[in-house]
């Protein structure tokens, strides 16, 4: 049986999805609060920049993968207007339900689909934009997921991958201290779950760095790939254009 990583732990591939699901089932209700606390609110600026780079126009079609509590889906819906389409998806039902309820409370009703990014249930060339924010690192076969994202994009369409990445070297020791000492304690106090936030820190370290992810996206069919470091590389936005 093939192995993969769950944080620093080696697990069977088929077991990873179940364990990742358990993490997000546990934190769904506190996800937004914890995002604000652990990033000092910076995740909002990162997402705002992502929306700016998306440059969606009225009538465009966008797919938000691992859309969770709906931050990007809501922002995209405002850009594409009533003639466009935004599909809000996640593999985790608890996260998707939390996001759907939040969107409805904002007066926005979007197609909401539970789906696996490695086998997207959408036709080839359907979307102008595909986004995945803080979700790619949790996927077992990142290459397969990226190929699926490429498949459902129209030629010239854009993929945006917003993800935690490699910080600048002078900040590494401070970032490690925060990630492995402070973050789990914060998760325990606020969400009642230290282990899930310990996994979060480990999963960031196991995720491909900026240049490695750029190369992987090119290998998966994107003709032009660039990335933008944010907050000294704590997060990076990768932009891929389909040939």
XYZ file of C-alpha atoms in Angstrom:
243
model
C 0.000 0.000 0.000
C 1.325 3.454 -0.966
C 2.381 5.839 1.754
C 2.034 9.619 2.030
C 2.530 12.180 4.769
C 0.046 13.482 7.305
C 2.102 16.278 8.791
C 5.361 14.605 9.778
C 3.713 11.193 10.089
C 3.821 8.592 7.313
C 0.368 7.098 6.682
C -1.403 4.972 4.089
C -2.675 7.091 1.201
C -6.266 5.983 1.734
C -6.050 6.996 5.394
C -4.869 10.563 4.788
C -8.197 11.885 3.486
C -10.003 10.486 6.529
C -7.556 12.080 8.940
C -7.584 15.441 7.166
C -11.391 15.299 7.267
C -11.183 14.750 11.014
C -9.006 17.842 11.414
C -11.477 20.097 9.631
C -14.535 18.501 11.210
C -12.954 19.464 14.522
C -12.091 23.074 13.683
C -14.921 24.099 11.297
C -16.934 26.103 13.828
C -13.869 28.067 14.982
C -12.050 28.206 11.646
C -12.574 31.908 10.902
C -11.792 33.004 14.456
C -8.596 30.958 14.479
C -7.554 32.310 11.068
C -7.818 35.849 12.401
C -5.921 35.009 15.582
C -3.104 32.966 14.125
C -2.429 35.316 11.184
C -3.134 38.554 13.027
C -5.839 39.189 10.435
C -3.321 39.019 7.580
C -5.221 36.216 5.833
C -7.818 38.842 4.910
C -5.192 40.940 3.120
C -3.806 37.829 1.364
C -7.283 36.925 0.130
C -8.022 40.509 -0.922
C -4.858 40.456 -3.040
C -5.950 37.112 -4.509
C -9.285 38.642 -5.533
C -7.412 41.552 -7.121
C -5.171 39.207 -9.131
C -8.200 37.116 -10.151
C -9.503 40.177 -12.019
C -12.910 38.616 -12.559
C -15.414 40.408 -14.774
C -19.227 40.299 -14.913
C -20.311 37.052 -16.568
C -17.147 35.088 -15.718
C -17.259 31.556 -14.306
C -15.156 30.722 -11.240
C -14.557 27.537 -9.254
C -13.436 27.839 -5.626
C -11.861 24.548 -4.486
C -11.451 23.823 -0.760
C -13.625 26.909 -0.408
C -14.382 26.228 3.238
C -16.113 29.119 4.953
C -16.583 31.012 1.701
C -14.317 34.093 1.864
C -13.169 33.902 -1.748
C -16.479 32.597 -3.109
C -18.297 35.578 -1.614
C -15.782 38.053 -3.033
C -15.850 36.369 -6.457
C -19.661 36.402 -6.544
C -19.628 40.191 -6.159
C -17.241 40.469 -9.133
C -19.015 38.158 -11.605
C -22.480 39.521 -10.832
C -25.808 37.930 -11.703
C -24.690 36.910 -15.193
C -21.653 35.002 -13.894
C -21.215 31.826 -11.891
C -19.217 30.924 -8.784
C -19.177 27.304 -7.626
C -18.240 26.828 -3.967
C -16.723 23.402 -3.252
C -14.969 21.502 -0.493
C -14.292 17.848 0.267
C -15.270 18.428 3.899
C -19.009 18.609 4.597
C -18.636 20.435 7.928
C -16.530 23.191 6.367
C -18.803 23.474 3.338
C -21.939 23.676 5.490
C -20.362 26.412 7.608
C -19.470 28.338 4.455
C -22.873 27.835 2.836
C -24.656 29.127 5.949
C -22.352 32.137 6.063
C -23.001 32.923 2.394
C -26.773 32.636 2.877
C -26.538 35.001 5.856
C -24.858 37.464 3.474
C -27.758 37.059 1.044
C -25.677 35.071 -1.462
C -26.837 31.700 -2.762
C -24.189 29.795 -4.745
C -23.932 26.265 -6.119
C -22.321 24.324 -3.270
C -20.724 20.976 -4.086
C -18.932 18.376 -1.963
C -16.173 17.107 -4.224
C -12.631 15.792 -4.330
C -10.196 18.074 -6.148
C -8.487 14.996 -7.577
C -11.682 14.068 -9.498
C -13.630 17.260 -10.225
C -17.222 16.679 -11.439
C -17.131 19.502 -14.006
C -16.710 19.528 -17.794
C -13.468 20.337 -19.551
C -12.785 23.996 -20.241
C -15.778 25.270 -18.251
C -14.234 27.902 -15.951
C -12.407 31.174 -16.490
C -10.818 30.950 -13.034
C -10.054 28.203 -10.517
C -8.872 29.046 -7.009
C -7.654 26.984 -4.072
C -6.757 28.791 -0.845
C -4.974 26.934 1.942
C -6.186 23.592 0.620
C -3.598 22.200 -1.786
C -1.198 21.127 0.971
C -3.879 18.802 2.410
C -4.377 16.904 -0.863
C -2.850 13.449 -1.189
C -1.977 13.648 -4.903
C -1.251 17.300 -5.568
C -0.218 16.599 -9.157
C -3.527 14.892 -9.938
C -5.459 17.759 -8.342
C -3.513 20.347 -10.359
C -4.147 18.420 -13.589
C -7.857 18.379 -12.796
C -7.810 22.124 -12.167
C -6.091 22.567 -15.522
C -8.667 20.350 -17.245
C -11.704 22.361 -16.122
C -10.139 25.701 -17.109
C -10.693 27.206 -20.549
C -7.570 27.901 -22.630
C -6.061 31.088 -21.233
C -7.886 30.531 -17.942
C -6.196 31.239 -14.643
C -5.412 29.099 -11.600
C -4.732 30.828 -8.279
C -3.095 28.802 -5.497
C -2.910 30.705 -2.216
C -0.958 28.696 0.323
C 1.401 28.916 3.257
C 4.961 28.726 1.967
C 8.622 29.180 2.913
C 9.441 32.236 5.007
C 12.570 34.314 4.518
C 15.547 32.694 6.277
C 16.103 35.460 8.875
C 12.592 34.794 10.182
C 12.756 30.989 10.162
C 13.612 30.386 13.835
C 10.977 32.846 15.052
C 8.397 31.336 12.696
C 9.214 27.814 13.914
C 8.825 28.897 17.541
C 5.457 30.450 16.778
C 4.278 27.473 14.700
C 5.207 24.691 17.112
C 4.949 26.390 20.497
C 2.330 29.128 20.261
C -0.065 27.840 17.594
C -0.991 24.511 19.256
C -1.618 26.300 22.570
C -3.816 28.826 20.791
C -5.705 25.978 19.120
C -6.218 24.308 22.467
C -7.545 27.456 24.149
C -9.808 28.705 21.345
C -10.836 25.609 19.395
C -10.219 22.965 22.076
C -7.899 21.149 19.696
C -4.113 21.428 19.925
C -3.418 18.421 17.666
C -5.166 19.856 14.599
C -3.083 23.030 14.783
C 0.094 21.022 15.346
C -0.812 19.176 12.120
C -1.315 22.556 10.435
C 2.249 23.605 11.275
C 3.666 20.269 10.128
C 1.664 20.264 6.882
C 3.065 23.687 5.984
C 6.623 22.388 6.371
C 5.856 19.359 4.182
C 4.262 21.421 1.410
C 6.385 22.302 -1.641
C 8.166 25.654 -1.431
C 7.654 28.458 -3.919
C 9.967 27.259 -6.687
C 9.041 23.596 -6.256
C 5.316 24.337 -6.536
C 5.961 26.537 -9.565
C 7.709 23.612 -11.242
C 4.928 21.207 -10.296
C 2.286 23.496 -11.802
C 4.264 23.686 -15.046
C 4.581 19.901 -15.096
C 0.796 19.685 -14.740
C 0.080 21.681 -17.874
C 0.275 25.360 -17.005
C 2.233 27.243 -19.638
C 3.081 30.288 -17.548
C 3.461 30.214 -13.764
C 4.530 33.000 -11.438
C 4.251 33.574 -7.711
C 3.940 36.489 -5.332
C 5.384 36.235 -1.826
C 3.362 37.850 0.927
C 4.463 38.703 4.468
C 8.058 37.581 3.821
C 6.914 34.280 2.335
C 4.574 33.204 5.140
C 2.078 32.869 2.298
C 2.528 32.848 -1.461
C 0.080 33.261 -4.320
C 0.937 31.113 -7.344
C -0.676 32.112 -10.635
C -0.851 29.594 -13.459
C -2.186 30.255 -16.972
C -3.559 27.355 -19.027
C -2.061 27.081 -22.505
